[in-house]
Short mmCIF file of C-alpha atoms in Angstrom, two decimals:
data_model
loop_
_atom_site.label_atom_id
_atom_site.label_comp_id
_atom_site.label_asym_id
_atom_site.label_seq_id
_atom_site.Cartn_x
_atom_site.Cartn_y
_atom_site.Cartn_z
CA LEU A 43 5.13 -8.17 -4.84
CA LEU A 44 2.09 -7.56 -2.66
CA ARG A 45 -0.50 -10.17 -3.67
CA ASN A 46 -4.02 -9.67 -2.31
CA GLY A 47 -5.33 -12.26 0.18
CA LYS A 48 -8.91 -12.26 -1.11
CA TYR A 49 -8.24 -11.90 -4.84
CA LYS A 50 -5.13 -14.07 -5.03
CA HIS A 51 -4.50 -13.48 -8.73
CA TYR A 52 -4.25 -9.72 -8.14
CA LYS A 53 -1.25 -7.79 -6.91
CA MET A 54 -0.80 -4.12 -6.07
CA TYR A 55 1.09 -1.92 -8.53
CA PHE A 56 2.17 1.65 -9.24
CA GLN A 57 0.30 2.95 -12.30
CA ARG A 58 2.44 4.42 -15.07
CA MET A 59 -0.17 7.12 -15.75
CA SER A 60 -3.10 8.02 -13.56
CA THR A 61 -5.21 11.11 -12.95
CA PHE A 62 -5.04 10.93 -9.16
CA GLY A 63 -2.19 8.43 -8.68
CA GLN A 64 -4.31 5.86 -6.86
CA MET A 65 -2.76 2.42 -6.43
CA LYS A 66 -4.38 -0.38 -8.36
CA THR A 67 -4.25 -4.17 -8.65
CA THR A 68 -3.53 -6.31 -11.68
CA SER A 69 -3.47 -9.98 -12.62
CA ALA A 70 -0.91 -9.34 -15.39
CA SER A 71 2.41 -11.11 -14.99
CA THR A 72 5.33 -9.04 -13.73
CA TRP A 73 7.08 -9.01 -17.11
CA MET A 74 3.88 -7.86 -18.85
CA ASN A 75 3.44 -5.25 -16.12
CA MET A 76 7.03 -4.07 -16.72
CA ASP A 77 7.96 -4.49 -13.02
CA GLN A 78 5.45 -1.84 -11.88
CA ASP A 79 4.29 -4.34 -9.21
CA LYS A 80 7.62 -4.68 -7.42
CA PHE A 81 8.20 -2.99 -4.07
CA ASP A 82 11.20 -2.32 -1.85
CA ILE A 83 10.45 -2.16 1.88
CA TYR A 84 12.59 0.14 4.04
CA GLU A 85 12.35 0.20 7.83
CA VAL A 86 12.24 3.73 9.27
CA PRO A 87 14.52 4.18 12.33
CA GLY A 88 12.67 4.57 15.64
CA SER A 89 8.92 4.22 16.01
CA GLN A 90 5.79 6.32 16.00
CA PHE A 91 2.76 5.67 18.21
CA GLY A 92 4.71 2.65 19.55
CA HIS A 93 4.91 0.90 16.16
CA LYS A 94 7.74 0.33 13.70
CA GLU A 95 7.14 2.05 10.39
CA TYR A 96 8.24 1.44 6.83
CA PHE A 97 8.47 3.05 3.41
CA LEU A 98 7.08 0.89 0.60
CA ALA A 99 8.88 2.20 -2.49
CA SER A 100 8.49 1.31 -6.12
CA SER A 101 11.40 -0.84 -7.34
CA LYS A 102 10.89 0.61 -10.82
CA TRP A 103 10.53 4.26 -9.75
CA PRO A 104 12.50 4.66 -6.47
CA ASP A 105 11.26 8.25 -5.98
CA TYR A 106 7.71 6.92 -5.52
CA VAL A 107 6.36 5.44 -2.29
CA LEU A 108 2.99 4.11 -1.21
CA GLY A 109 0.89 6.53 0.87
CA MET A 110 -2.61 6.64 2.37
CA LYS A 111 -4.89 9.68 2.44
CA ALA A 112 -8.48 10.84 2.11
CA THR A 113 -9.99 10.54 -1.36
CA THR A 114 -11.57 14.02 -1.03
CA GLY A 115 -14.57 13.15 -3.14
CA THR A 116 -12.77 11.30 -5.95
CA ALA A 117 -14.22 7.94 -4.84
CA LEU A 118 -17.06 6.52 -2.74
CA SER A 119 -14.57 5.20 -0.17
CA PRO A 120 -13.23 7.87 2.22
CA PHE A 121 -9.56 6.75 2.03
CA ALA A 122 -7.29 5.21 -0.60
CA ALA A 123 -3.71 4.19 -1.31
CA TYR A 124 -1.72 6.47 -3.63
CA ALA A 125 1.67 6.70 -5.30
CA VAL A 126 3.58 9.62 -3.75
CA ASN A 127 6.42 11.30 -5.65
CA LEU A 128 9.09 12.12 -3.06
CA ASP A 129 10.68 14.63 -5.47
CA LYS A 130 7.53 16.77 -5.17
CA LYS A 131 7.40 16.62 -1.35
CA GLY A 132 7.64 20.04 0.26
CA GLY A 133 6.10 21.87 -2.70
CA VAL A 134 3.34 24.46 -2.40
CA LEU A 135 0.68 21.91 -3.35
CA ASP A 136 2.11 19.13 -1.16
CA THR A 137 -0.62 17.73 1.10
CA TRP A 138 1.37 14.67 2.16
CA GLY A 139 2.52 14.56 5.76
CA PRO A 140 5.07 12.07 7.07
CA THR A 141 2.39 9.92 8.71
CA ASN A 142 0.75 9.37 5.30
CA ILE A 143 3.84 7.67 3.84
CA MET A 144 5.52 6.11 6.89
CA LEU A 145 3.46 2.94 6.97
CA ARG A 146 2.76 0.18 9.43
CA VAL A 147 3.35 -3.34 8.17
CA CYS A 148 2.19 -6.10 10.49
CA GLU A 149 1.84 -9.85 10.27
CA THR A 150 -1.62 -11.40 10.53
CA ALA A 151 -2.53 -14.72 12.13
CA THR A 152 -2.62 -16.23 8.63
CA GLY A 153 1.01 -15.26 7.93
CA MET A 154 0.08 -12.50 5.49
CA VAL A 155 0.63 -8.79 6.16
CA GLN A 156 -1.52 -5.71 6.50
CA VAL A 157 -0.26 -2.33 5.31
CA GLY A 158 -1.59 0.93 6.71
CA ALA A 159 -0.96 4.48 7.86
CA LYS A 160 -1.61 5.86 11.34
CA MET A 161 -2.81 9.38 10.67
CA ALA A 162 -2.73 11.86 13.58
CA ASP A 163 -4.97 10.59 16.38
CA ALA A 164 -7.15 8.54 14.01
CA ASN A 165 -7.16 4.78 13.69
CA THR A 166 -4.80 3.11 11.27
CA ILE A 167 -6.04 3.27 7.67
CA TRP A 168 -5.47 -0.21 6.19
CA ALA A 169 -4.97 -0.82 2.45
CA TYR A 170 -7.55 -3.17 0.95
CA VAL A 171 -9.34 -4.17 -2.25
CA HIS A 172 -13.12 -4.33 -2.15
CA HIS A 173 -15.56 -6.22 -4.35
CA GLY A 174 -16.10 -4.71 -7.80
CA SER A 175 -12.94 -2.60 -7.97
CA TRP A 176 -9.28 -3.07 -8.85
CA TYR A 177 -8.29 0.09 -6.95
CA VAL A 178 -6.68 -0.04 -3.51
CA TYR A 179 -8.70 1.79 -0.85
CA GLY A 180 -8.23 2.46 2.85
CA SER A 181 -10.34 1.16 5.72
CA VAL A 182 -10.43 2.41 9.32
CA SER A 183 -11.83 -0.96 10.42
CA THR A 184 -10.31 -4.40 9.95
CA PRO A 185 -10.76 -4.95 6.20
CA GLY A 186 -10.74 -8.78 6.22
CA TRP A 187 -9.13 -10.85 3.46
CA GLY A 188 -9.24 -7.93 1.02
CA GLY A 189 -6.83 -6.10 3.34
CA GLU A 190 -4.33 -8.92 3.73
CA TRP A 191 -1.37 -9.21 1.40
CA THR A 192 1.11 -11.98 0.65
CA LEU A 193 4.69 -10.83 0.16
CA GLU A 194 6.56 -12.35 -2.78
CA PRO A 195 9.23 -13.37 -2.29
CA ALA A 196 8.13 -14.53 1.15
CA VAL A 197 9.86 -13.20 4.26
CA PRO A 198 10.51 -15.28 7.40
CA LYS A 199 7.68 -15.45 9.91
CA GLY A 200 8.20 -12.80 12.59
CA THR A 201 9.91 -10.28 10.27
CA PHE A 202 7.10 -7.82 11.01
CA PRO A 203 5.29 -7.28 14.33
CA LEU A 204 1.97 -9.04 14.85
CA CYS A 205 -1.16 -7.09 13.97
CA GLY A 206 -3.33 -5.92 16.83
CA ARG A 207 -0.47 -5.01 19.15
#
């Protein structure tokens, strides 16, 4: 699980049905949410831009991973987190590049993690939840507590590189 640092009762999940596939948060228990809030984290071999990268896949739907991209007018925020179907990658309408889905995961000073995508020469886009929304958006600046996530089950300190390096 990825539980939000600011809204501690809310955790990120893959929506069963969604118009745009944007990631959302829920306070429903895992069994009520039918395991849609469980993630598997896979380390990608090598590094990009000097950082280790990871795939965050749905435990329920292994062909889906978390990705970050521009909202293209579907929201007030310029970036958001989306569910990406890997079976559809490479299709004519595929706008997902590898940097959108190969994510940085880093440990914060508080022991939580931040999750983001380094897109081209831009800053890292960090996943966060802002006031008044249950959707997961992306921020090019440090998003504060809304952009920190607690992993459940917990992983040992030092599993991920420190943020800001």
